mmCIF file of C-alpha atoms in Angstrom:
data_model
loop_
_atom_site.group_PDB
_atom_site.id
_atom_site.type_symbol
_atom_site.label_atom_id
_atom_site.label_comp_id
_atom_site.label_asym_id
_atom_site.label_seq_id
_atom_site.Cartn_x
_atom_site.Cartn_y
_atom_site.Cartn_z
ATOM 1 C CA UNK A 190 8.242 -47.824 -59.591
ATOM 2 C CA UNK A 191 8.130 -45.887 -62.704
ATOM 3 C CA UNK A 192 9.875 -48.157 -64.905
ATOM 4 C CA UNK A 193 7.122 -48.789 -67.361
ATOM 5 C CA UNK A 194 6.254 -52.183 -68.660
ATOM 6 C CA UNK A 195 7.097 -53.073 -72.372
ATOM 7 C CA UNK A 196 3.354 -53.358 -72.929
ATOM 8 C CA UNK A 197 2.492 -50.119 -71.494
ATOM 9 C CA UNK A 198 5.337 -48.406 -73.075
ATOM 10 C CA UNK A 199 4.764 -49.311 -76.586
ATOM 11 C CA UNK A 200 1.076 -48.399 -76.797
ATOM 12 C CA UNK A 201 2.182 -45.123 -75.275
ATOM 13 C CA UNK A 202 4.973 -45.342 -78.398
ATOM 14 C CA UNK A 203 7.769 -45.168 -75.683
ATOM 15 C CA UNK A 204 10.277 -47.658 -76.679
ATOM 16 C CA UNK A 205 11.118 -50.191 -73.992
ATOM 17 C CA UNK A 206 14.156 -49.905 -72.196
ATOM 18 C CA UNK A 207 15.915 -51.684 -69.493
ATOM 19 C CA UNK A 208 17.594 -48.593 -67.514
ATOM 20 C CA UNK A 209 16.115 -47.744 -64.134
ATOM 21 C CA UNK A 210 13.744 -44.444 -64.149
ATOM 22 C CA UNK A 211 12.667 -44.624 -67.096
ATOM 23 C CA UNK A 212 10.580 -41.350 -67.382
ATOM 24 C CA UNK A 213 6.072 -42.591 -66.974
ATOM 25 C CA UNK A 214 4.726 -41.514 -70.010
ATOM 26 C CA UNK A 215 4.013 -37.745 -70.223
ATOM 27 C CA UNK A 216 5.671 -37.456 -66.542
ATOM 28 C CA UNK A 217 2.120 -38.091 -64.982
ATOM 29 C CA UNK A 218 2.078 -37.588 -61.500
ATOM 30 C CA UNK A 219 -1.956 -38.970 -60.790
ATOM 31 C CA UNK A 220 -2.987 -35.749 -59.607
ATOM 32 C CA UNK A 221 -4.272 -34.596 -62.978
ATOM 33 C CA UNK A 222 -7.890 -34.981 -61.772
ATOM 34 C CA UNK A 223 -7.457 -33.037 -58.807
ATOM 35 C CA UNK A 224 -5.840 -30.355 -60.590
ATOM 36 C CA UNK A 225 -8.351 -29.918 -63.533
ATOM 37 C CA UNK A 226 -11.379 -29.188 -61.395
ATOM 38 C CA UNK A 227 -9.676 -27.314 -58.417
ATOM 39 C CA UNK A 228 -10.641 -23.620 -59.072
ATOM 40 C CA UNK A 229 -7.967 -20.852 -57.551
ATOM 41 C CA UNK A 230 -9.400 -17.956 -55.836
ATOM 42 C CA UNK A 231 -8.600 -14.544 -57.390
ATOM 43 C CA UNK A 232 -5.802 -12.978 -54.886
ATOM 44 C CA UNK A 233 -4.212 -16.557 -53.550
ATOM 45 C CA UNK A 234 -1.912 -15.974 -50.674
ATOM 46 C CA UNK A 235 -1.252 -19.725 -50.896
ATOM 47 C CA UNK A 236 -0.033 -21.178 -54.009
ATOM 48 C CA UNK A 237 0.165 -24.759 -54.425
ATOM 49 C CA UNK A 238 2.060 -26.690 -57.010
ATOM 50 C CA UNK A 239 2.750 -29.788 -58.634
ATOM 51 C CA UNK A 240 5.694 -29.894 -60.141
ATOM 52 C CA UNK A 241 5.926 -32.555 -62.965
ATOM 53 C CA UNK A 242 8.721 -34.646 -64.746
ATOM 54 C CA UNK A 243 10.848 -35.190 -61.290
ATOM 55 C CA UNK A 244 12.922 -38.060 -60.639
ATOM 56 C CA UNK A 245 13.728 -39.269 -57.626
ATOM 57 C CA UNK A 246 16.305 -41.153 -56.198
ATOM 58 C CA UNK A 247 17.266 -43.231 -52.201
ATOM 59 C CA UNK A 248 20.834 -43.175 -51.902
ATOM 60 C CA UNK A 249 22.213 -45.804 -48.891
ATOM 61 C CA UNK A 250 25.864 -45.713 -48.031
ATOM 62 C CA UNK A 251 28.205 -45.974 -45.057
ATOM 63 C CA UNK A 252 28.862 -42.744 -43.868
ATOM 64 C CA UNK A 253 31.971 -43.112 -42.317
ATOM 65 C CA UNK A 254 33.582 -44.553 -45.938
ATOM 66 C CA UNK A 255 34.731 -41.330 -46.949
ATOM 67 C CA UNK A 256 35.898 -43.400 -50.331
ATOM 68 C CA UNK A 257 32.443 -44.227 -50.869
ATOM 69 C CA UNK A 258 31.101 -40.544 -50.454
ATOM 70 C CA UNK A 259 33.534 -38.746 -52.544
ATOM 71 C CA UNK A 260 32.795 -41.433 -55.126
ATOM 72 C CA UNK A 261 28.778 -40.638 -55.022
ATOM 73 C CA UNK A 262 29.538 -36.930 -54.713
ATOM 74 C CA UNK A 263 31.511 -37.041 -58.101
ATOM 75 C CA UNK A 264 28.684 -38.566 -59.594
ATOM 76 C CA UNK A 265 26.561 -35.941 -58.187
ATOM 77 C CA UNK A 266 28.521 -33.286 -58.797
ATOM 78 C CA UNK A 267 27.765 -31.438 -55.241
ATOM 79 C CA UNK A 268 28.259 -32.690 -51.333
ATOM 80 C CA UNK A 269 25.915 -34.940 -49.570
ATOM 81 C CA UNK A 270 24.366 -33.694 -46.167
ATOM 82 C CA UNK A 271 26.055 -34.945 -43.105
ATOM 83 C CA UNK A 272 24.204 -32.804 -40.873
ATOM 84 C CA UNK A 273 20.748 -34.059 -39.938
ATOM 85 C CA UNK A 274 17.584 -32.515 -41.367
ATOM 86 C CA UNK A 275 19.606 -30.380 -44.014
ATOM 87 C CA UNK A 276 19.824 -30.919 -48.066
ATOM 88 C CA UNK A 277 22.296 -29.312 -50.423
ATOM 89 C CA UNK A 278 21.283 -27.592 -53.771
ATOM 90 C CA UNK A 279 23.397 -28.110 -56.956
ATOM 91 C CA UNK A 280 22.416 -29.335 -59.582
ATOM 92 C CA UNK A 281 19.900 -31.900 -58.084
ATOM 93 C CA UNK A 282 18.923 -31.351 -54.761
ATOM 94 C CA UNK A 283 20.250 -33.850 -51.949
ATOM 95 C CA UNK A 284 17.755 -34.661 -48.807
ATOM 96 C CA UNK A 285 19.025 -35.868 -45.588
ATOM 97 C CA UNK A 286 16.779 -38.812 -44.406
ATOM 98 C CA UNK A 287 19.221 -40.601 -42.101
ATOM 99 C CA UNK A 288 22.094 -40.943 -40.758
ATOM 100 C CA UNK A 289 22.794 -43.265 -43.970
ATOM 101 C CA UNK A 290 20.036 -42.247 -46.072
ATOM 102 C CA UNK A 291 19.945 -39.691 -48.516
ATOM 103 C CA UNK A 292 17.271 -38.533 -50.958
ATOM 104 C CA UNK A 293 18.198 -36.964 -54.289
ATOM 105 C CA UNK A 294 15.399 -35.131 -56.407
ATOM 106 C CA UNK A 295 16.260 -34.286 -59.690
ATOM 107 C CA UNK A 296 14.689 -33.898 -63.164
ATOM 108 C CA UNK A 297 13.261 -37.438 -63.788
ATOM 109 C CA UNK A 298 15.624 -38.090 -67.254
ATOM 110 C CA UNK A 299 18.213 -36.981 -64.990
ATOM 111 C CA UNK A 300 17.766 -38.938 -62.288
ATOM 112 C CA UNK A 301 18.005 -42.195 -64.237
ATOM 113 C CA UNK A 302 20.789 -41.337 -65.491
ATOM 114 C CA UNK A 303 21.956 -40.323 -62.213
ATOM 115 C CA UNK A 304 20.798 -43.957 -60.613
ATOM 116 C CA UNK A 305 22.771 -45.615 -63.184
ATOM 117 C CA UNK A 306 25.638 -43.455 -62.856
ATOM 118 C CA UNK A 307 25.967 -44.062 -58.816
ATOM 119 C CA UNK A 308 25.162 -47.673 -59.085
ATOM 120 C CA UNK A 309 28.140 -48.027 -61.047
ATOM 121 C CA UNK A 310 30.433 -45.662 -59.269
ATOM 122 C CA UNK A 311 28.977 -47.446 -55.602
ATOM 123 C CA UNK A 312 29.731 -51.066 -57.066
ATOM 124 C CA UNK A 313 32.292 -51.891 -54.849
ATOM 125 C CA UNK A 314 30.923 -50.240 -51.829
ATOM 126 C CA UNK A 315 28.666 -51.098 -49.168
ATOM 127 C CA UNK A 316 25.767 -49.191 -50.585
ATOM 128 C CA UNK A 317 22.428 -49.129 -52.466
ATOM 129 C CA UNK A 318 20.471 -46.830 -55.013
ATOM 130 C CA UNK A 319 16.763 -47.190 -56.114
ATOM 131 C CA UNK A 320 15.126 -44.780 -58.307
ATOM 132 C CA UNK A 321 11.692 -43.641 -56.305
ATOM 133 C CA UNK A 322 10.489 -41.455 -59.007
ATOM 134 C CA UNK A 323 7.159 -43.323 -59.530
ATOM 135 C CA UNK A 324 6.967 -43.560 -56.126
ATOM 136 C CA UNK A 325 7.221 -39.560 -55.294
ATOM 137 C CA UNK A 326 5.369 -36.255 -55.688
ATOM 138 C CA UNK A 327 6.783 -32.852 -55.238
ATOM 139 C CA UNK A 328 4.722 -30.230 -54.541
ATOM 140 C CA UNK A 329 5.423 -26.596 -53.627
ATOM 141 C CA UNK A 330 3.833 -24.485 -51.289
ATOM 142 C CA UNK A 331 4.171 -20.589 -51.198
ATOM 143 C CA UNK A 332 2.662 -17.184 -50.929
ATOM 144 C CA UNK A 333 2.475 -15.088 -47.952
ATOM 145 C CA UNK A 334 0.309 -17.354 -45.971
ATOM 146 C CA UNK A 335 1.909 -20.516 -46.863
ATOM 147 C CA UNK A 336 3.267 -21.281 -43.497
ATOM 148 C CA UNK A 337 0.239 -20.295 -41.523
ATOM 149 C CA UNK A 338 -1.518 -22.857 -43.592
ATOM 150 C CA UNK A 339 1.067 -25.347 -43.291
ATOM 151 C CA UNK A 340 1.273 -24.727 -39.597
ATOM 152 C CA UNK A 341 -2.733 -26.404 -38.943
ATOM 153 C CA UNK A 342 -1.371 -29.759 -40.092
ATOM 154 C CA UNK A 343 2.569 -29.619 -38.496
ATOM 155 C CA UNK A 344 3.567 -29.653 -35.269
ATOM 156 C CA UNK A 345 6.879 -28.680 -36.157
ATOM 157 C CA UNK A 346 7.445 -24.685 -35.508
ATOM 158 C CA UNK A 347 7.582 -23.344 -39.127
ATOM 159 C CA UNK A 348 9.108 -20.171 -38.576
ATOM 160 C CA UNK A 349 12.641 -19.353 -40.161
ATOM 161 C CA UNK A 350 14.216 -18.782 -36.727
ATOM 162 C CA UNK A 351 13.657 -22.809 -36.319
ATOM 163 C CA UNK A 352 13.020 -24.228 -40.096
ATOM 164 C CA UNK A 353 15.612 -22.129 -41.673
ATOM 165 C CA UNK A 354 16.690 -22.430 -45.618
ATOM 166 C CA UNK A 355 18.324 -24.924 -45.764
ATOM 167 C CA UNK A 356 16.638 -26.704 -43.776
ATOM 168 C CA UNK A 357 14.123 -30.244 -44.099
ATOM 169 C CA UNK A 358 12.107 -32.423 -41.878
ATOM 170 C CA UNK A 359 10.726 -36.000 -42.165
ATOM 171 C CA UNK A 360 7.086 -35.545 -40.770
ATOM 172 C CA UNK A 361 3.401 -35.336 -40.890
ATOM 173 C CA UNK A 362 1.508 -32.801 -42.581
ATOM 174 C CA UNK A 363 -2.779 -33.633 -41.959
ATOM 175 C CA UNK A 364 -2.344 -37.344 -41.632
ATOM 176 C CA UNK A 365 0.472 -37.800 -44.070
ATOM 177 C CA UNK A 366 4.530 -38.871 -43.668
ATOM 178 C CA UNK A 367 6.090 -36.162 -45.455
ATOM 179 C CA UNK A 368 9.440 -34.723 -46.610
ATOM 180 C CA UNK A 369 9.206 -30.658 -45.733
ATOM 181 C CA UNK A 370 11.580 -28.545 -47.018
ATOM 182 C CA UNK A 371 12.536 -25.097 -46.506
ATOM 183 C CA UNK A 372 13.379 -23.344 -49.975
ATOM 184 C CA UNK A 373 15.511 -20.432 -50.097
ATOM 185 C CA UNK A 374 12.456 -17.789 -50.425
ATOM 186 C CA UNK A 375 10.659 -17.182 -47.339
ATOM 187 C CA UNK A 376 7.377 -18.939 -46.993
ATOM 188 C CA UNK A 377 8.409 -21.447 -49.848
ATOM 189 C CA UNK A 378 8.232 -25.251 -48.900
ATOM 190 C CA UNK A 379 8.595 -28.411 -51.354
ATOM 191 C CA UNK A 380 6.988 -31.343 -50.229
ATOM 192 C CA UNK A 381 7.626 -34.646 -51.217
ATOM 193 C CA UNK A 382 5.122 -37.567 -50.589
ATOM 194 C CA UNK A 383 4.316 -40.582 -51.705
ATOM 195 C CA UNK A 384 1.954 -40.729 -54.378
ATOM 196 C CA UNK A 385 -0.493 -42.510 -53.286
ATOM 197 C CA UNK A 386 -1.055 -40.243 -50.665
ATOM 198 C CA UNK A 387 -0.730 -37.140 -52.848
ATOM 199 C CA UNK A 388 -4.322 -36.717 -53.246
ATOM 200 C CA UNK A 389 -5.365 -36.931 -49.930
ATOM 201 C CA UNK A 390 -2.922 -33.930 -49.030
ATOM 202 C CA UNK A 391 -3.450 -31.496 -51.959
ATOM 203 C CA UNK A 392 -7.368 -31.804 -50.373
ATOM 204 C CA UNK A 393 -5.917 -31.489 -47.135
ATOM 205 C CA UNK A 394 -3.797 -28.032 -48.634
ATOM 206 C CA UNK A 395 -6.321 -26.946 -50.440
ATOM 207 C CA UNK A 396 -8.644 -26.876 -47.236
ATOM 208 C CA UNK A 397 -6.057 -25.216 -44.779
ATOM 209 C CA UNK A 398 -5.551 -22.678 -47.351
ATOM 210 C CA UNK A 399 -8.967 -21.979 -48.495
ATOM 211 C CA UNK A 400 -9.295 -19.140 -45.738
ATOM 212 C CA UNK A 401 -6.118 -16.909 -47.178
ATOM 213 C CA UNK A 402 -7.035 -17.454 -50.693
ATOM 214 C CA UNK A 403 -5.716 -20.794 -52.522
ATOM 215 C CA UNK A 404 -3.772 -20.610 -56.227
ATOM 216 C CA UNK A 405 -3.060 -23.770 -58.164
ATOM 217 C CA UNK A 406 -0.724 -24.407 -60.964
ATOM 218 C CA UNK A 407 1.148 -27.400 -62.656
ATOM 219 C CA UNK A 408 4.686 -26.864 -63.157
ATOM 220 C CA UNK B 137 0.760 -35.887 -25.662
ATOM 221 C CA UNK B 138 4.224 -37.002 -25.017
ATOM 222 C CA UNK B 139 7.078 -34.431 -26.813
ATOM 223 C CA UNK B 140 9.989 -37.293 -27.853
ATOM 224 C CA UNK B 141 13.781 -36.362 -28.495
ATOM 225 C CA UNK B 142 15.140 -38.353 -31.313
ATOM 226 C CA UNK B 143 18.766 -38.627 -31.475
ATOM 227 C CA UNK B 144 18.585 -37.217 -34.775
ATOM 228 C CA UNK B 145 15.912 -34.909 -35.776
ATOM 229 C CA UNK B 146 15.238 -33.444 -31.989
ATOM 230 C CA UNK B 147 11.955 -33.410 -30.249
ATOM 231 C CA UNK B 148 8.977 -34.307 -31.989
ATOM 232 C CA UNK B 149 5.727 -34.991 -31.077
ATOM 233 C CA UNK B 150 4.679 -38.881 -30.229
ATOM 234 C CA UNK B 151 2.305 -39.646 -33.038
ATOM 235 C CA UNK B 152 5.609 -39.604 -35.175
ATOM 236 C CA UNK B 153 7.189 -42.281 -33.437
ATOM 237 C CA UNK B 154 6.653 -46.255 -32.518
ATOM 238 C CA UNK B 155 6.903 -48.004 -29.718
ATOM 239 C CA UNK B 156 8.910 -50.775 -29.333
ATOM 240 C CA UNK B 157 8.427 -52.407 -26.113
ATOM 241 C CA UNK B 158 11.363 -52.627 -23.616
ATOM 242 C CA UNK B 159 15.279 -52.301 -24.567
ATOM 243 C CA UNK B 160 18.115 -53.829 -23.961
ATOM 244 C CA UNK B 161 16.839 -57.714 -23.727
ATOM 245 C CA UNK B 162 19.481 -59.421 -25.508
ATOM 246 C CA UNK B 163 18.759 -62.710 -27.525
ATOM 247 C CA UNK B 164 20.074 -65.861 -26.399
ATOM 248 C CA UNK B 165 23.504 -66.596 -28.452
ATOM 249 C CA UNK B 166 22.498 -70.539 -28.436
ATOM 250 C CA UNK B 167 18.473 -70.625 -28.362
ATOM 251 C CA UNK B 168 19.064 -74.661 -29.079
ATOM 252 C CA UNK B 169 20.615 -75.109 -25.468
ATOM 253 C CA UNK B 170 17.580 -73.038 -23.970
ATOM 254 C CA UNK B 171 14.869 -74.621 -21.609
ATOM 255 C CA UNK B 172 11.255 -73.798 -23.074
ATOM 256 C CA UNK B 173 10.842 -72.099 -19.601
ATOM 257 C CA UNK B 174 14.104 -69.935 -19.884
ATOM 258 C CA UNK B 175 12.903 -69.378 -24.234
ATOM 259 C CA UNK B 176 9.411 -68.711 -22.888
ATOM 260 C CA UNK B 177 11.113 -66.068 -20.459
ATOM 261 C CA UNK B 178 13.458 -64.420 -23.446
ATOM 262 C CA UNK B 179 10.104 -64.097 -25.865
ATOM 263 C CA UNK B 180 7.110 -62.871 -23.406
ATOM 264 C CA UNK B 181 8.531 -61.464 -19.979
ATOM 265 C CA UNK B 182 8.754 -58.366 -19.356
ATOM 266 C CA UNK B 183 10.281 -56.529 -16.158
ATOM 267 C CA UNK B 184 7.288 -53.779 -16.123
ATOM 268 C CA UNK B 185 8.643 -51.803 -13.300
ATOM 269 C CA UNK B 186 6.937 -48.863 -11.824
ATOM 270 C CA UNK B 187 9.248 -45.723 -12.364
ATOM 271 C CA UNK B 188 12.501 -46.035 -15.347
ATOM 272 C CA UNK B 189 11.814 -47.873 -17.758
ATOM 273 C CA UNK B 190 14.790 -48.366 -20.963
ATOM 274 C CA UNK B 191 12.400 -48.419 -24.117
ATOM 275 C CA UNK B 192 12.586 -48.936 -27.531
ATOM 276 C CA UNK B 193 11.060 -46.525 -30.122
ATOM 277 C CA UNK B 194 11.244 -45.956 -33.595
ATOM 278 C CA UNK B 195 10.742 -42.606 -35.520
ATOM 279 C CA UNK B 196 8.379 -43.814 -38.500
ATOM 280 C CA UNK B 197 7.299 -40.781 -39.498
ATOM 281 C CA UNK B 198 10.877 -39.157 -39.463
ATOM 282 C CA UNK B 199 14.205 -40.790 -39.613
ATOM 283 C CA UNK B 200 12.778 -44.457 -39.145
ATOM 284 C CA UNK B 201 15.430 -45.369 -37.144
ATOM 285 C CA UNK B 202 15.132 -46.971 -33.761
ATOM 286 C CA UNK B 203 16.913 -45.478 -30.602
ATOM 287 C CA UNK B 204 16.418 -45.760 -26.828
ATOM 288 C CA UNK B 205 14.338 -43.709 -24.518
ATOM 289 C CA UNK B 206 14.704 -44.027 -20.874
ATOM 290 C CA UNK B 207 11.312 -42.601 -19.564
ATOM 291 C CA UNK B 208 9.866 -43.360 -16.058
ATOM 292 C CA UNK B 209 6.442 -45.223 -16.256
ATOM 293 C CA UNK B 210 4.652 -43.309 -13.007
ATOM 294 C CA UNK B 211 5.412 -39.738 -13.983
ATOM 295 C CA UNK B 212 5.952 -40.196 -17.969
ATOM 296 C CA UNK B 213 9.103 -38.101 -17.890
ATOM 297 C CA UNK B 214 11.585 -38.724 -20.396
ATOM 298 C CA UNK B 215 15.603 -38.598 -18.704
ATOM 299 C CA UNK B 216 17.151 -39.014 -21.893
ATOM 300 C CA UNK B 217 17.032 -40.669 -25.287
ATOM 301 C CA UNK B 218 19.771 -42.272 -26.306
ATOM 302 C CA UNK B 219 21.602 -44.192 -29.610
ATOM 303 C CA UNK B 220 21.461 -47.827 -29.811
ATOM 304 C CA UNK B 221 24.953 -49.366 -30.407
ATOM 305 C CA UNK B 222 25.635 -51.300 -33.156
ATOM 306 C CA UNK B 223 26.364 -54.478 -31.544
ATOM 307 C CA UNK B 224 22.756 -54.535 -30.584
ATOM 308 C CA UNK B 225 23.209 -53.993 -27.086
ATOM 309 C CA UNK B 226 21.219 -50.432 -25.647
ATOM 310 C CA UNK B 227 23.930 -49.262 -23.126
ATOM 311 C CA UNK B 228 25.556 -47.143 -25.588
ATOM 312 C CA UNK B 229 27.478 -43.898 -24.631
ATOM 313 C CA UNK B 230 30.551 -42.041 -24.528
ATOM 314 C CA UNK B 231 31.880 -41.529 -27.954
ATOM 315 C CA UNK B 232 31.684 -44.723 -29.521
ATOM 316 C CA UNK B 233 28.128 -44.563 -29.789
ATOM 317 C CA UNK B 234 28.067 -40.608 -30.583
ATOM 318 C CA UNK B 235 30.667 -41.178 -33.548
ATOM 319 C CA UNK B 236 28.885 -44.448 -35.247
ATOM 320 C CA UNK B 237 25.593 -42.384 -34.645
ATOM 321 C CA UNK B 238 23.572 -45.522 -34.511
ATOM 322 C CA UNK B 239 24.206 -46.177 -38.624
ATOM 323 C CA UNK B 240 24.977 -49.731 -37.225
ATOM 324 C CA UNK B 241 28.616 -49.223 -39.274
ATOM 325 C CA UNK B 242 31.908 -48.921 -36.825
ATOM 326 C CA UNK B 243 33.759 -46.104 -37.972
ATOM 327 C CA UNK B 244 37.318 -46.826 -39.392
ATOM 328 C CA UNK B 245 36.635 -49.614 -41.104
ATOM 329 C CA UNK B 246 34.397 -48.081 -43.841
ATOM 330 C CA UNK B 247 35.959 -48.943 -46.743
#
């Protein structure tokens, strides 16, 4: 988890605190080495991103208790996904992972706000909330080639005719469980995977797009 | 490479998913008044038939939820895939089982 321990925090000078998500010092996201010594070619057609200080949160509630919905979705300010495989943008965006699962990615001050906010507003509800942002890495993939790069590691059909805007999937990308999202530009994905396995794919990415021309930035 | 409907996120490939051995074996309300024979039966037999087959498999690398799969063990053809009730039992259909969607919460009473 991210919340850092008192020790930690006060040699990095970040005062202790007991509220869930409390922003890692410097919003790390352990890819730091990876990024440093990567070298983008001239003309990328791919670019791939880290993007840094998000927070991230798993939202569990009953479905069917419309009472406890509208209560999380005043907290959130926008409406959860009902339909599978979908997320909704607002202010944060909202991932459907199950039927009574939701992921909510937001910036990572944000988001522990957020966690506190729902835990309160959920209190009487079947429900739970856990802040993942330690736990998480988004990356985004675009460029013109991004999907045909994408494509050697998914066996999901990419194109917008089936992986619409709008759209996400719960799958594997190389040998990875990932959370694939189809932004609103074409041939713009986020991914979100767990840390420790962020490594692995950004060599994995960086590999399948090495033939069109790789780009790398932190965000 | 078997292609694997979840109830949820469609068909998938199988190296997303888990098996989980076969569905619908129900466990014994009172294992205390259970014979080690009939217990022994319960934990470790099996009916392996040759042809359908009611299976349990879970989508780890998608939803992670468990769901039924009725797939015949000569041919490997998959009839249908099907939502798990929430009373545990694996002959759910009709809309009960399409409405609680396998959250394992009855609808109505969510509050």
């Amino acid at each position: 988890m991210s919340e850092a321990s008192p020790a930690l925090s006060g040699k990095e000078g970040v005062p202790p605190s007991g509220k869930v998500g409390t922003p890692s010092p410097h919003g790390r996201h352990g890819l730091e080495p990876f990024f440093a010594t990567v070298e983008s070619a001239p003309d990328a057609r791919v670019a791939i991103s880290v993007r840094t200080g998000r927070g991230f949160l798993n939202l569990r509630l009953n479905p069917h208790s419309r009472k406890a919905r509208e209560a999380a979705e005043r907290i959130l300010g926008q409406p959860m996904p009902l339909a599978a495989n979908t997320f909704t943008v607002g202010k944060h965006r909202v991932y459907w992972l199950g039927p009574d699962e939701w992921l909510i990615a937001a910036g990572e001050e944000r988001a522990s706000d957020l966690g506190s906010g729902l835990t309160d507003a959920l209190a009487g509800f079947h429900a739970a909330v856990n802040d993942l942002s330690g736990g998480n890495v988004e990356l985004l993939v675009g460029g013109a080639h991004a999907r045909t790069a994408l494509a050697k590691g998914c066996s999901l059909d990419l194109h917008p005719r089936e992986f619409a805007p709008g759209q996400c999937a719960q799958t594997s990308l190389g040998r990875a469980a990932v959370l694939l999202a189809a932004d609103g530009e074409p041939s713009t994905y986020t991914i979100i995977v767990r840390r420790s396995f962020s490594d692995y794919l950004c060599r994995w990415l960086e590999n399948a797009a090495r033939p069109h021309g790789a780009g790398f930035s932190v965000l | 490479m078997l292609l694997i409907e979840c109830p949820w996120c469609g068909p998938r490939a199988e190296t997303e998913f888990s098996y989980g051995g076969e569905a619908g074996i129900a466990r014994p309300a009172d294992p205390d008044a259970l014979s080690d024979a009939e217990w022994a039966d319960y934990l470790f037999y099996r009916s392996n038939p040759k042809g359908a087959h009611r299976e349990l498999w879970n989508h780890d690398h998608g939803c992670r939820r468990w769901f039924g799969v009725e797939r015949d063990t000569a041919t490997y053809r998959i009839e249908r895939s099907y939502v798990l009730s929430h009373t545990g039992s694996d002959a759910a259909t009709g809309s009960d089982a399409a409405t609680n969607a396998g959250t394992g919460y009855s609808s109505g009473n969510g509050d």
